[in-house]
Backbone as numpy.savetxt, mean C-alpha at the origin, in Angstrom:
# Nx Ny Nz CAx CAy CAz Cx Cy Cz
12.44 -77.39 21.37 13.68 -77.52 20.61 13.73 -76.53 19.47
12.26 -76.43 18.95 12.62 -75.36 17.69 13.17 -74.12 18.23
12.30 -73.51 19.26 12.48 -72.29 19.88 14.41 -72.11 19.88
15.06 -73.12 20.52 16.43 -72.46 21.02 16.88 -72.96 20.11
16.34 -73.72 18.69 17.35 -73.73 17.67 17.49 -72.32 16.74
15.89 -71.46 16.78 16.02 -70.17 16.61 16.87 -69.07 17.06
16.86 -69.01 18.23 17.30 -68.17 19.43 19.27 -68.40 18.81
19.40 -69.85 18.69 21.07 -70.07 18.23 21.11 -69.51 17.08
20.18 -70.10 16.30 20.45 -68.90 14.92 20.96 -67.57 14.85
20.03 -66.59 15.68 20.28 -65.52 16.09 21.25 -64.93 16.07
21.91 -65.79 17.20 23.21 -65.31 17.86 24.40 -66.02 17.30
24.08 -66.67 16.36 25.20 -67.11 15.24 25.24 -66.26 14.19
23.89 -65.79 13.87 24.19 -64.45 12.42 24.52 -63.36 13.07
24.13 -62.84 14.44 24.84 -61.13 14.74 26.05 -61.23 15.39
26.88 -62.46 15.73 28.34 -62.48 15.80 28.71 -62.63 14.51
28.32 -63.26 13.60 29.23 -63.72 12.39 28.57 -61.89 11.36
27.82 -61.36 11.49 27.90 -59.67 11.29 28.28 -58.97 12.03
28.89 -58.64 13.32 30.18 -58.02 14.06 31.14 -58.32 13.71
31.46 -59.83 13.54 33.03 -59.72 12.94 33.28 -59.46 11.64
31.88 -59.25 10.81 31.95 -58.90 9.50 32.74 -57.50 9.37
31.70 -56.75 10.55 31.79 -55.10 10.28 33.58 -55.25 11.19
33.97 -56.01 12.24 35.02 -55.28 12.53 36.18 -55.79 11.82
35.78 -56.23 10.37 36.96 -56.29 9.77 36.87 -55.65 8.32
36.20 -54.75 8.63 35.25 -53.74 7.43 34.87 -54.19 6.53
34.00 -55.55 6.63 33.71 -56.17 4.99 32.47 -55.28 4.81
31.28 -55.04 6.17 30.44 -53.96 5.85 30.73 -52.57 6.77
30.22 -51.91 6.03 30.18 -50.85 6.48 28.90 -50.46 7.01
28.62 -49.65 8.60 27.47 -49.41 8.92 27.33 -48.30 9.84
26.22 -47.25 9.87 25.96 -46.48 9.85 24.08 -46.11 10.40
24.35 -45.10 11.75 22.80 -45.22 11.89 22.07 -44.17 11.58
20.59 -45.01 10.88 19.68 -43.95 9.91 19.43 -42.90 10.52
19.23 -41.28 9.82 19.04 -40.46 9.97 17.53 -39.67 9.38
17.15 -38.99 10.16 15.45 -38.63 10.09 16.20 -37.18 9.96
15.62 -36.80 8.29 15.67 -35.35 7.82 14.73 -34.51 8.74
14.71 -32.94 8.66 14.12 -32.33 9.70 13.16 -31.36 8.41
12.34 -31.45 8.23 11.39 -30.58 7.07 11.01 -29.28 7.70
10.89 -28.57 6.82 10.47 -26.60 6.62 9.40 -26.77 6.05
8.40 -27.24 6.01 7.49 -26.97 4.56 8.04 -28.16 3.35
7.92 -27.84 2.62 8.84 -28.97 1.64 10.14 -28.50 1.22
10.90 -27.77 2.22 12.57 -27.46 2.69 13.40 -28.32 2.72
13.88 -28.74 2.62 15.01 -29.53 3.20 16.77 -29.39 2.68
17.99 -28.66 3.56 18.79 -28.73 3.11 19.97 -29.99 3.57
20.92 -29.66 3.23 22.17 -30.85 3.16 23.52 -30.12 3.25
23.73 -30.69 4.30 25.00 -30.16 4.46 26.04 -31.13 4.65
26.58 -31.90 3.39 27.47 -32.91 3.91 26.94 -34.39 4.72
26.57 -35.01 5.39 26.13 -36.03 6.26 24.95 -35.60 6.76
24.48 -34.00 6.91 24.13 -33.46 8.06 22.68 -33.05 7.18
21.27 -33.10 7.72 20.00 -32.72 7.47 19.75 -31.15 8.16
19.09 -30.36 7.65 18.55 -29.50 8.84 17.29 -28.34 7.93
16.63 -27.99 9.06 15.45 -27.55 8.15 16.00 -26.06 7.47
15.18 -25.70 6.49 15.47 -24.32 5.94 14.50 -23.53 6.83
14.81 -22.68 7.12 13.68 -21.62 7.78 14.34 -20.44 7.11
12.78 -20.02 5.88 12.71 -18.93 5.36 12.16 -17.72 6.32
12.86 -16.23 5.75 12.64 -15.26 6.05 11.63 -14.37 5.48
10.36 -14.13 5.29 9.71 -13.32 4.65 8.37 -12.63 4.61
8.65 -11.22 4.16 7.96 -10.36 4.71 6.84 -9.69 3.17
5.51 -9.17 3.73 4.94 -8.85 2.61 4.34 -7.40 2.96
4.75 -6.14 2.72 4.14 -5.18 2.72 3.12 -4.56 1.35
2.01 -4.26 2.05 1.04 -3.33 1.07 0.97 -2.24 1.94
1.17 -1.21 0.90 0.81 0.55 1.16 -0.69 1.10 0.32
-1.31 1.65 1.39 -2.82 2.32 0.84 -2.49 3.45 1.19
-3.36 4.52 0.39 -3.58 5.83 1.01 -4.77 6.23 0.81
-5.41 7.32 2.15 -6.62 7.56 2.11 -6.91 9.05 2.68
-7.72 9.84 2.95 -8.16 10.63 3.29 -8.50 10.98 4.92
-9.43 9.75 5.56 -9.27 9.31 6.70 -8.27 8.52 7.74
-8.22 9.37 8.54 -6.96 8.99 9.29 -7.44 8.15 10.38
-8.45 8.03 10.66 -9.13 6.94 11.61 -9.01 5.46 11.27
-9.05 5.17 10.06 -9.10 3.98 9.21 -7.51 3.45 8.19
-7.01 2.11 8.16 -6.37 2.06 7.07 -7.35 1.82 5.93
-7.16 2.77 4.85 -7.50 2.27 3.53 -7.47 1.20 2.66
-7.91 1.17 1.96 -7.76 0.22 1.04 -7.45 0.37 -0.61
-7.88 1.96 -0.89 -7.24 2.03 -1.98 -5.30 2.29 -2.00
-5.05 2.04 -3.19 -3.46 2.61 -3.64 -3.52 3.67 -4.05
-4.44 4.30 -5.06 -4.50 5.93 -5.16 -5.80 6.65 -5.06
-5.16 8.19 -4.54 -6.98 9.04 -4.22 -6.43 10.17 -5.51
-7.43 10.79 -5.63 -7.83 12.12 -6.38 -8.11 13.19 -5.09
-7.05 14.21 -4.67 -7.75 15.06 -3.35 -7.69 16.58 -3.95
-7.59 17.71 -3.19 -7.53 18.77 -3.52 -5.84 19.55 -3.31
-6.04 20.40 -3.74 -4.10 20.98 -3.42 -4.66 21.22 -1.76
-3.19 20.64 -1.13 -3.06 20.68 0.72 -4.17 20.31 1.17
-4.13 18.86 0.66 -5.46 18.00 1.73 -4.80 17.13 2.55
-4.44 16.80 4.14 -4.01 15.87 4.50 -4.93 14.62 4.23
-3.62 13.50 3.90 -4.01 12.25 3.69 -3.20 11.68 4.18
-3.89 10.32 4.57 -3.10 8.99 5.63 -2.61 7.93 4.75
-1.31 7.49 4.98 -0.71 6.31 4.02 -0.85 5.45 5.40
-1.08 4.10 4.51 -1.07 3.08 5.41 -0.17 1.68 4.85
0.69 1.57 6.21 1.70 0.43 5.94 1.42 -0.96 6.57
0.78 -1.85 5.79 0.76 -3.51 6.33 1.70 -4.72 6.51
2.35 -4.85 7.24 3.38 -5.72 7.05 2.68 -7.31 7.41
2.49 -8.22 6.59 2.52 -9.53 6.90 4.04 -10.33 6.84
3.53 -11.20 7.76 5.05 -12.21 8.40 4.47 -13.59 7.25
5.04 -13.68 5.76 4.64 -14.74 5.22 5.84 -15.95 5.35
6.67 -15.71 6.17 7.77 -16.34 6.11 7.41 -17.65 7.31
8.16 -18.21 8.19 8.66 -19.12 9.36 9.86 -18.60 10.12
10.07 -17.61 10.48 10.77 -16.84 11.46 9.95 -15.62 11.94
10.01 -15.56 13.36 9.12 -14.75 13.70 10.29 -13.36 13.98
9.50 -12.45 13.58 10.18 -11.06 13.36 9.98 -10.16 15.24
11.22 -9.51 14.58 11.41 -8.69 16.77 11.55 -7.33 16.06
12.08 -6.96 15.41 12.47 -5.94 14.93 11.90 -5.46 13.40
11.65 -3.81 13.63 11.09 -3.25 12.23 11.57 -1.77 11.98
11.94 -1.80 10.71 12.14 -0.47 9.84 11.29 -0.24 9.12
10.58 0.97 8.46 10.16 1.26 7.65 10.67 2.78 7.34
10.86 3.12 6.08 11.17 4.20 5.34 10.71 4.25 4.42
9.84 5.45 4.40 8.99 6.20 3.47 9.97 7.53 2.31
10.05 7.28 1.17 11.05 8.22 0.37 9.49 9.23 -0.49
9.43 10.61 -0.35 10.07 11.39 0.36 9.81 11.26 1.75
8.57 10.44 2.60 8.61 10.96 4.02 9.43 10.71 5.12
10.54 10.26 4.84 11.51 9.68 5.91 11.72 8.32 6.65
12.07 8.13 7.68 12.04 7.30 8.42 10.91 7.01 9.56
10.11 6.49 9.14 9.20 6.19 10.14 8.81 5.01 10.91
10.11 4.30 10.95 10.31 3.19 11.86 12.02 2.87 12.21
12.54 2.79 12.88 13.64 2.14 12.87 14.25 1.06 13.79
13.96 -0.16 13.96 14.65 -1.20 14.96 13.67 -1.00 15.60
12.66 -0.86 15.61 10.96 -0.81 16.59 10.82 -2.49 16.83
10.66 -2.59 18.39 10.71 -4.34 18.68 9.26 -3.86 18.71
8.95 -5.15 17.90 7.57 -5.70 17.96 7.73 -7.20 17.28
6.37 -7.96 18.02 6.80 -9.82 17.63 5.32 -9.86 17.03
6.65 -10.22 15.82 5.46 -10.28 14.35 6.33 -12.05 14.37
5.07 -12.72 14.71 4.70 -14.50 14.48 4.83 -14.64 12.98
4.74 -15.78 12.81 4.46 -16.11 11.21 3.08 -15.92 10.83
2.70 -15.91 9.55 1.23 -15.32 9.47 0.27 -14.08 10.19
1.11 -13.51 10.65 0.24 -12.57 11.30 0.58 -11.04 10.53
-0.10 -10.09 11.09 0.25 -8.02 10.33 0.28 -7.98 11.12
0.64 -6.72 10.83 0.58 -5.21 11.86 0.51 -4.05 10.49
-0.12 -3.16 11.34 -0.03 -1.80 10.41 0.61 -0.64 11.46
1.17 0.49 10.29 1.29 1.67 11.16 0.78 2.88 9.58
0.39 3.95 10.25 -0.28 4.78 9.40 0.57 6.00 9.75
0.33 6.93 8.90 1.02 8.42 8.92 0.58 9.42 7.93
-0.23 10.38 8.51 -0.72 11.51 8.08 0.21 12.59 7.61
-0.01 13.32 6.57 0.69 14.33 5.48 0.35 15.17 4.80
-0.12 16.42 4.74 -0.27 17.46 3.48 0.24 17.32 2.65
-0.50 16.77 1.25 -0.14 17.29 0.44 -0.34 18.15 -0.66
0.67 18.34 -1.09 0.63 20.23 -2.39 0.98 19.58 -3.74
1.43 18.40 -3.99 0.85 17.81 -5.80 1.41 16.86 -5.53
0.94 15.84 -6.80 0.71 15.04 -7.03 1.98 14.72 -7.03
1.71 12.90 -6.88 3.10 12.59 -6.01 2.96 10.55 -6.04
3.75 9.54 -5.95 3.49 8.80 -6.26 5.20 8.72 -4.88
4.84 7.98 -4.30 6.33 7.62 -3.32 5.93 5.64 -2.86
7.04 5.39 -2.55 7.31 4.55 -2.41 8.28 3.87 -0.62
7.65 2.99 -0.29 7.94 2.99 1.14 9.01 1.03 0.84
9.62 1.22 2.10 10.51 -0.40 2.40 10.33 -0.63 3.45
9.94 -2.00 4.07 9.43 -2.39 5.27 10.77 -3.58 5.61
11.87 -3.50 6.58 12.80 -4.18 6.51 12.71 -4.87 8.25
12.33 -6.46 8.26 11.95 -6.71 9.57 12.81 -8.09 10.02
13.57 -7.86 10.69 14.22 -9.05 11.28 14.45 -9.70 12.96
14.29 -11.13 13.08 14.88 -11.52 14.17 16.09 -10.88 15.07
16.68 -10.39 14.28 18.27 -10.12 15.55 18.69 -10.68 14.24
19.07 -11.65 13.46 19.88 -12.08 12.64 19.80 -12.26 11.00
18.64 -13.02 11.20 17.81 -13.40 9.89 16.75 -11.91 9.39
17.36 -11.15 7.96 16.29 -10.20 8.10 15.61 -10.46 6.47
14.80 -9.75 6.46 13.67 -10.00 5.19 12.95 -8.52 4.88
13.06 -8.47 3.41 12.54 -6.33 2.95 11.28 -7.16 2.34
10.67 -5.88 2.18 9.32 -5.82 1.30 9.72 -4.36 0.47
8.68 -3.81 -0.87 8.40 -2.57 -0.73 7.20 -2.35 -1.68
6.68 -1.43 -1.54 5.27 -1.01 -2.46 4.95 0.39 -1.97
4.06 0.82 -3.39 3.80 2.26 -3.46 2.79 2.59 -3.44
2.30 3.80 -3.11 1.24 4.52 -3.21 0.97 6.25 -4.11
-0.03 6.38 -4.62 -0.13 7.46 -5.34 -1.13 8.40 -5.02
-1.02 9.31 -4.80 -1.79 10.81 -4.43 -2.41 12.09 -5.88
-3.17 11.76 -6.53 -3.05 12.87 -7.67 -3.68 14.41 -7.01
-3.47 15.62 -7.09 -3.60 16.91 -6.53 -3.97 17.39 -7.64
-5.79 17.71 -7.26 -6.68 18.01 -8.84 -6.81 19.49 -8.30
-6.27 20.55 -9.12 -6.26 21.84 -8.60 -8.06 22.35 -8.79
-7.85 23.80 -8.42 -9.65 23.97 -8.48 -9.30 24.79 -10.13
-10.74 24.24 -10.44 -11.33 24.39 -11.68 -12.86 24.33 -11.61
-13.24 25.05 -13.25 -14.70 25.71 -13.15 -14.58 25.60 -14.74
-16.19 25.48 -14.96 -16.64 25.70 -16.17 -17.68 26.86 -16.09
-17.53 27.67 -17.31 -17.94 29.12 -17.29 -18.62 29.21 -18.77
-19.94 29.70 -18.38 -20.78 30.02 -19.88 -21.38 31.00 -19.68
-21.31 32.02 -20.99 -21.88 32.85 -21.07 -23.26 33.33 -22.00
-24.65 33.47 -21.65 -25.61 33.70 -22.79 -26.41 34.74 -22.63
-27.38 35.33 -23.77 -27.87 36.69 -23.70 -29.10 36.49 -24.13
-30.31 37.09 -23.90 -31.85 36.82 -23.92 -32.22 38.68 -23.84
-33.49 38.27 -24.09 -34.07 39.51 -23.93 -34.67 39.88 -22.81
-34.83 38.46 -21.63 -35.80 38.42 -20.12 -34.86 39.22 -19.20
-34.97 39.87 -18.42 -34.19 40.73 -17.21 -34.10 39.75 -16.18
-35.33 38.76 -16.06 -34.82 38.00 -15.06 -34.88 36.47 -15.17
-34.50 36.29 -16.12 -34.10 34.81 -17.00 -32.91 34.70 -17.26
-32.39 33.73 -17.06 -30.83 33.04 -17.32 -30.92 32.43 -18.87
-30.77 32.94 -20.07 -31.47 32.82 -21.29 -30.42 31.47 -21.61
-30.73 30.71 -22.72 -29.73 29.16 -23.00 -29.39 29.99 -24.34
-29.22 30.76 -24.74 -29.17 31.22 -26.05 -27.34 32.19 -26.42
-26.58 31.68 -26.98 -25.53 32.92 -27.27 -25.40 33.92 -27.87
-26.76 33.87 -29.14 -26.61 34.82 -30.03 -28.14 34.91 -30.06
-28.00 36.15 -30.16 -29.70 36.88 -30.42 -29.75 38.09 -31.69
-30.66 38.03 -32.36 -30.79 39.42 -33.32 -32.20 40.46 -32.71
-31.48 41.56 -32.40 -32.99 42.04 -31.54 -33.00 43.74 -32.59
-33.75 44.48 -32.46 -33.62 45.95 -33.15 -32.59 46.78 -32.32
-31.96 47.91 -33.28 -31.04 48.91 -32.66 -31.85 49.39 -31.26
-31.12 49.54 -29.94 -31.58 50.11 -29.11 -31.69 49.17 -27.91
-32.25 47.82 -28.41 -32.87 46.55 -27.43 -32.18 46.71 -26.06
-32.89 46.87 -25.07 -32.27 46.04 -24.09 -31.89 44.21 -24.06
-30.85 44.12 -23.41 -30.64 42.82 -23.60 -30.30 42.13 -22.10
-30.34 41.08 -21.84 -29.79 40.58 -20.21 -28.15 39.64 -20.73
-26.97 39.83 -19.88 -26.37 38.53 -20.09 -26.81 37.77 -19.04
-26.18 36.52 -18.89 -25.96 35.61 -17.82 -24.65 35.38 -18.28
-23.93 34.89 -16.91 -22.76 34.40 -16.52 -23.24 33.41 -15.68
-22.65 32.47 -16.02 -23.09 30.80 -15.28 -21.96 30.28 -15.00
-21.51 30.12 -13.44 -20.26 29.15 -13.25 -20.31 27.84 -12.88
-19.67 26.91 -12.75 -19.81 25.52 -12.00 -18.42 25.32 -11.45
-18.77 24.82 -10.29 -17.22 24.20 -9.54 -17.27 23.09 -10.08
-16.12 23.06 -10.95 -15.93 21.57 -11.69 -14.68 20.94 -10.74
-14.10 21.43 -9.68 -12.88 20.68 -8.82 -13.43 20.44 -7.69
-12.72 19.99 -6.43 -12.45 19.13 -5.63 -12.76 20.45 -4.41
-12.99 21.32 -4.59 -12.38 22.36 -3.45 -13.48 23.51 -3.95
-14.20 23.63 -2.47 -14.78 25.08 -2.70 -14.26 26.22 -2.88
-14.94 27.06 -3.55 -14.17 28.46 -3.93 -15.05 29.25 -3.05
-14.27 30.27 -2.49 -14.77 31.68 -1.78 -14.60 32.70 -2.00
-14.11 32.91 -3.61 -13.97 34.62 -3.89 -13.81 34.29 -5.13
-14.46 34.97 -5.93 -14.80 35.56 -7.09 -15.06 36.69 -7.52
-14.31 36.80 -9.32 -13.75 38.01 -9.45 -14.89 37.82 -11.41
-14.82 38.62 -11.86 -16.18 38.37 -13.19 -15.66 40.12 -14.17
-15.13 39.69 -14.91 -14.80 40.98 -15.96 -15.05 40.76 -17.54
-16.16 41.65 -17.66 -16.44 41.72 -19.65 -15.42 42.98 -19.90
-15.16 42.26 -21.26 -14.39 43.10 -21.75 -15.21 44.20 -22.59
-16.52 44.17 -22.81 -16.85 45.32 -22.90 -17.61 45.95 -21.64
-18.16 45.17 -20.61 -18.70 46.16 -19.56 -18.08 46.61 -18.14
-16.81 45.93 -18.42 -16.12 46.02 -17.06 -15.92 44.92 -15.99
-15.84 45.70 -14.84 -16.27 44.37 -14.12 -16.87 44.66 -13.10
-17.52 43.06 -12.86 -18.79 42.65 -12.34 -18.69 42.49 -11.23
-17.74 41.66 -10.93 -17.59 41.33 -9.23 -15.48 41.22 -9.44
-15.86 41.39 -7.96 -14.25 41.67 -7.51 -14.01 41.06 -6.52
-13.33 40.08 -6.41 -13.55 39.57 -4.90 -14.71 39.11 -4.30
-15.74 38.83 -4.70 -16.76 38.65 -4.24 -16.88 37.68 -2.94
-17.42 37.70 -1.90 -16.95 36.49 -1.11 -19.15 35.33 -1.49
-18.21 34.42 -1.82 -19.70 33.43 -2.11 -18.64 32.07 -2.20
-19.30 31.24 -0.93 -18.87 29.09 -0.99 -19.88 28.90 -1.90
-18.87 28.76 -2.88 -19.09 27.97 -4.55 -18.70 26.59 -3.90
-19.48 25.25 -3.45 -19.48 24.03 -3.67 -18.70 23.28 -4.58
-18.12 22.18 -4.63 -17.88 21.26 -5.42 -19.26 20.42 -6.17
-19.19 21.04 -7.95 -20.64 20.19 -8.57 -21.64 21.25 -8.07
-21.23 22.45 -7.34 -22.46 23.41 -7.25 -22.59 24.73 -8.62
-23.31 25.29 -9.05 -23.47 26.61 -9.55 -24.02 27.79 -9.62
């Protein structure tokens, strides 16, 4: 008896709440399960739906070796040393990327609408070799989208062009075949004396010709052909 005095209960409260709702005393409505991005969530009116961000993270290195991406942002090279810039694009976003630009200012365009499927979390690199003749600091944009949804990055890299340079000393002794440390000597009228001329490659770049003129004895060498080292003398 208890059982179907329950069971009547039942079906006495969800008719007497149908005729509630069909005479609008309540109003009712069925629950809705938001759709999450991460901790996203937008609203549109009644309506839930996830955010799916777009975004992209480029780093630019430059290096010397073109076999390898680098890891520094700037080198110290010589005037007209080719060097390799290197472009990393990570997918830090939740849309996976089909399409890529990159433009390098001054080096141009070195990507444009290139399909490649960059996932979320994942790189890619592309590298590009260049002479350069001075110092120079450029700046690249990595612009990568689905077909619809697109997302930029940009970052720079710097090149300094250390021209060749030398440090030059000159000293005088009385030995003919001694390189004397001395600049000034007092010897009697007549003395023979030795100079030395001492160079050092203080730059980046060997030298192969050398030229050596006193202004009182003339000159010494003209052209000389001798690989003067970098740090050699």
């Amino acid at each position: 008896m208890k059982q179907k005095f329950l069971n009547r209960s039942i079906r006495i409260t969800l008719a007497v709440l149908l005729g509630m709702i069909m005479m609008g005393i309540v109003a009712w409505s069925a629950p809705q399960t938001p759709l999450l991005a991460g901790d996203a969530v937008v609203e549109e009116g009644s309506r839930t739906q996830a955010a799916l961000a777009a975004s992209i993270l480029l780093t630019k290195t430059v290096g010397a070796n073109p076999a390898v991406c680098a890891a520094a942002k700037s080198i110290t090279v010589p005037p007209n040393t080719p060097v390799t810039y290197c472009y990393q694009a990570t997918n830090t976003g939740n849309v996976t990327f089909t399409l890529h630009t990159l433009n390098d200012v001054p080096l141009g365009l070195l990507l444009f609408n290139f399909p490649y499927l960059l996932a979320p979390g994942d790189s890619t690199f592309v590298t590009h070799t260049t002479v350069i003749t001075q110092s120079t600091t450029n700046t690249a944009s990595w612009l990568a989208s689905d077909g619809s949804t697109p997302a930029s990055d940009s970052d720079s890299a710097s090149v300094t062009v250390a021209p060749p340079s030398i440090a030059f000393t000159k000293t005088v002794g009385v030995e003919p075949d001694v390189c004397a440390s001395t600049q000034f000597i007092a010897v009697p009228l007549g003395s023979d004396v030795t100079y030395c001329y001492t160079v050092k490659n203080t730059g980046l770049l060997s030298l192969a010709s050398h030229s050596l003129v006193d202004d009182q004895l003339g000159a010494l060498l003209n052209n000389q052909a001798y690989s003067l080292a970098p740090g050699a003398s």
